[in-house]
XYZ file of N, CA and C in Angstrom:
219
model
N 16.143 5.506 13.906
C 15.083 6.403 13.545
C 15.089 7.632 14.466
N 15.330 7.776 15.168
C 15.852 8.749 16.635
C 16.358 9.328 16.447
N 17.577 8.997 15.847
C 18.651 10.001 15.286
C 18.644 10.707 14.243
N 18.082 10.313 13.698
C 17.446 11.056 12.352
C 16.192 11.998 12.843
N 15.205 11.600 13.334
C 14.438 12.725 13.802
C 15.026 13.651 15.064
N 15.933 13.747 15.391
C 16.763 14.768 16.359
C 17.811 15.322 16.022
N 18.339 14.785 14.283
C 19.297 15.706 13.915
C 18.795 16.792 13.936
N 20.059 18.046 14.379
C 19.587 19.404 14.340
C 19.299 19.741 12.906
N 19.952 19.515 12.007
C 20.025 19.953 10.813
C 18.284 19.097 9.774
N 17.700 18.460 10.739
C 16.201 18.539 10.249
C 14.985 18.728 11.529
N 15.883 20.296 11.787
C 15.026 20.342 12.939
C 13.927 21.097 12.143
N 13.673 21.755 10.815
C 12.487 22.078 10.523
C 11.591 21.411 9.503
N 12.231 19.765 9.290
C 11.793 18.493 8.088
C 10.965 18.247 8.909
N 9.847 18.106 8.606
C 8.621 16.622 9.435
C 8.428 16.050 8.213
N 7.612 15.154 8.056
C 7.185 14.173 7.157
C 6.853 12.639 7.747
N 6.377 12.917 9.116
C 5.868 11.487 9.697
C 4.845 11.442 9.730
N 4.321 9.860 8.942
C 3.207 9.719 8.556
C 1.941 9.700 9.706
N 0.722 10.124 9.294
C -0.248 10.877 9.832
C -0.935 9.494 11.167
N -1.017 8.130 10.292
C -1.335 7.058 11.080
C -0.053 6.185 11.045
N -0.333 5.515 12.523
C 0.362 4.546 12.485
C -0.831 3.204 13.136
N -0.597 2.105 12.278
C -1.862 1.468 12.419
C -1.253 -0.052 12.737
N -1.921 -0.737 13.458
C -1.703 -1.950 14.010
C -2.417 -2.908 14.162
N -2.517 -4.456 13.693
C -3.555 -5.659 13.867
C -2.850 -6.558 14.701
N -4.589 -7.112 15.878
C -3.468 -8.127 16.247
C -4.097 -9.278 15.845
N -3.603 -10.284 16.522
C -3.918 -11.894 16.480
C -5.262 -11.908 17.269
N -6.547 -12.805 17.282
C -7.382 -12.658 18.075
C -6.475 -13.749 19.084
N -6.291 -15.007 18.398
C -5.917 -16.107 19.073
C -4.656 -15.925 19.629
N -3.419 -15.271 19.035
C -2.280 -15.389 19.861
C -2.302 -13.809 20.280
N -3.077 -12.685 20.189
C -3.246 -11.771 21.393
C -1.459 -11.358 20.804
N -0.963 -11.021 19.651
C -0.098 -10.531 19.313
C -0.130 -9.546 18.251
N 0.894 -8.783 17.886
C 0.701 -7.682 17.066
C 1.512 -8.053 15.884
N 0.158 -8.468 14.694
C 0.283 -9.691 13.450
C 1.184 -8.353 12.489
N 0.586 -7.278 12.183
C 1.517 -6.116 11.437
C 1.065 -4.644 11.586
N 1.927 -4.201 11.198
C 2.177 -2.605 11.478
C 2.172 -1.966 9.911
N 1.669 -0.384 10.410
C 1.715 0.038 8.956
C 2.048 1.496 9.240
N 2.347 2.346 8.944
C 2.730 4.243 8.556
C 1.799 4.655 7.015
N 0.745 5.085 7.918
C -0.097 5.665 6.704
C -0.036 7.198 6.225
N 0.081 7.932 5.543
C -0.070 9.405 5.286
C -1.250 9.676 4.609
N -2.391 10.328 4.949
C -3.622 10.562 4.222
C -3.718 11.939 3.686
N -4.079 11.806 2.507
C -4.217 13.078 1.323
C -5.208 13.174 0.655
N -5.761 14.155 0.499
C -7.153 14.165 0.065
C -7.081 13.913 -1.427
N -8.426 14.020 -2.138
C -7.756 13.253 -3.353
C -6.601 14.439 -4.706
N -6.689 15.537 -4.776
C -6.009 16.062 -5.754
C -4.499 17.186 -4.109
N -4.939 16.193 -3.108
C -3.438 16.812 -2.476
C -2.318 16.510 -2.465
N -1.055 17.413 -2.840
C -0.019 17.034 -3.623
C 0.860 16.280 -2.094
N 1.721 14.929 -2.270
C 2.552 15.228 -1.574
C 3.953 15.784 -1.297
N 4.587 16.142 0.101
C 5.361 16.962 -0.086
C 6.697 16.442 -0.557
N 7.689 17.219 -0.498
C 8.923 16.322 -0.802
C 9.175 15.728 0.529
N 8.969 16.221 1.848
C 9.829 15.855 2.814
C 8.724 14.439 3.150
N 7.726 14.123 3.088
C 6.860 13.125 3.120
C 7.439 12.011 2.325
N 7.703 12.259 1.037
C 8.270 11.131 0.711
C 9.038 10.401 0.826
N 10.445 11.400 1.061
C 11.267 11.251 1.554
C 11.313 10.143 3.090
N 10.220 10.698 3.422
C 10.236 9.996 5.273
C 9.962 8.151 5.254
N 8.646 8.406 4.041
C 7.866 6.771 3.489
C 8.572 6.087 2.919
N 9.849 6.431 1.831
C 11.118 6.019 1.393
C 11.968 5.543 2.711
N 12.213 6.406 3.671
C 13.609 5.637 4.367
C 12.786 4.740 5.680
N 11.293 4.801 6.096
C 10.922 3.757 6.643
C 10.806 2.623 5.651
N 10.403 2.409 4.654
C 10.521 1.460 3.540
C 11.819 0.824 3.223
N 12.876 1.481 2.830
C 14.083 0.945 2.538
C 14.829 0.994 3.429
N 14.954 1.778 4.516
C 15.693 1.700 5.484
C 15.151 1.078 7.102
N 14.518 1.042 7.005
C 13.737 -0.061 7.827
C 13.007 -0.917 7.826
N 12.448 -1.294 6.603
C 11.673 -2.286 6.267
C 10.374 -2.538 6.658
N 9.915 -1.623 7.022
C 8.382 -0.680 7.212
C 7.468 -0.944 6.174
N 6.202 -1.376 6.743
C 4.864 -0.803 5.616
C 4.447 0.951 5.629
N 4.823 1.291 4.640
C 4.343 2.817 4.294
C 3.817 2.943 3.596
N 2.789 3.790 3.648
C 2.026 4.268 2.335
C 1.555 5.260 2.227
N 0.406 5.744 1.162
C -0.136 6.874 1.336
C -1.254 6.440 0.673
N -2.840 6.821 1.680
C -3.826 6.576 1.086
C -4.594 8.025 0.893
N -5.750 7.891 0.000
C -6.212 9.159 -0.606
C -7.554 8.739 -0.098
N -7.868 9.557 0.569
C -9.694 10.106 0.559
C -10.623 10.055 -0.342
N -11.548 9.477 -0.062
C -12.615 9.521 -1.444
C -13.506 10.589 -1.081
N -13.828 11.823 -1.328
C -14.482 12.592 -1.014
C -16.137 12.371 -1.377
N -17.479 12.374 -0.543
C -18.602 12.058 -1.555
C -19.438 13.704 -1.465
């Protein structure tokens, strides 16, 4: 993942998701799962390079990614 975010040739791509979120165990005091959230309000488009990013933590690392939307009231 390093290497990919330090290729020069995406030195002007971002697309890392906005949260990165974590639960633990109360009882074993361990870190039960991990997640990469991107938050968008509700009619905000996402970008290409965003998807792109939630795609290769997903398939290429086997990552929880997602993208959740805002409920505006």
């Amino acid at each position: 993942m390093i290497n990919r975010h330090n290729d020069p040739d995406r030195e002007d791509i971002y697309g890392t998701p906005d949260l990165y979120l974590w639960a633990t165990s109360k009882a074993r005091q361990t870190v039960e799962y991990i997640r990469f959230v991107e938050v968008k309000r509700p009619r905000e488009h996402i970008k290409a390079h965003q998807k792109e990013e939630i795609a290769f933590l997903k398939s290429e690392l086997n990552l929880k990614a997602r993208v959740l939307r805002l409920i505006e009231a």
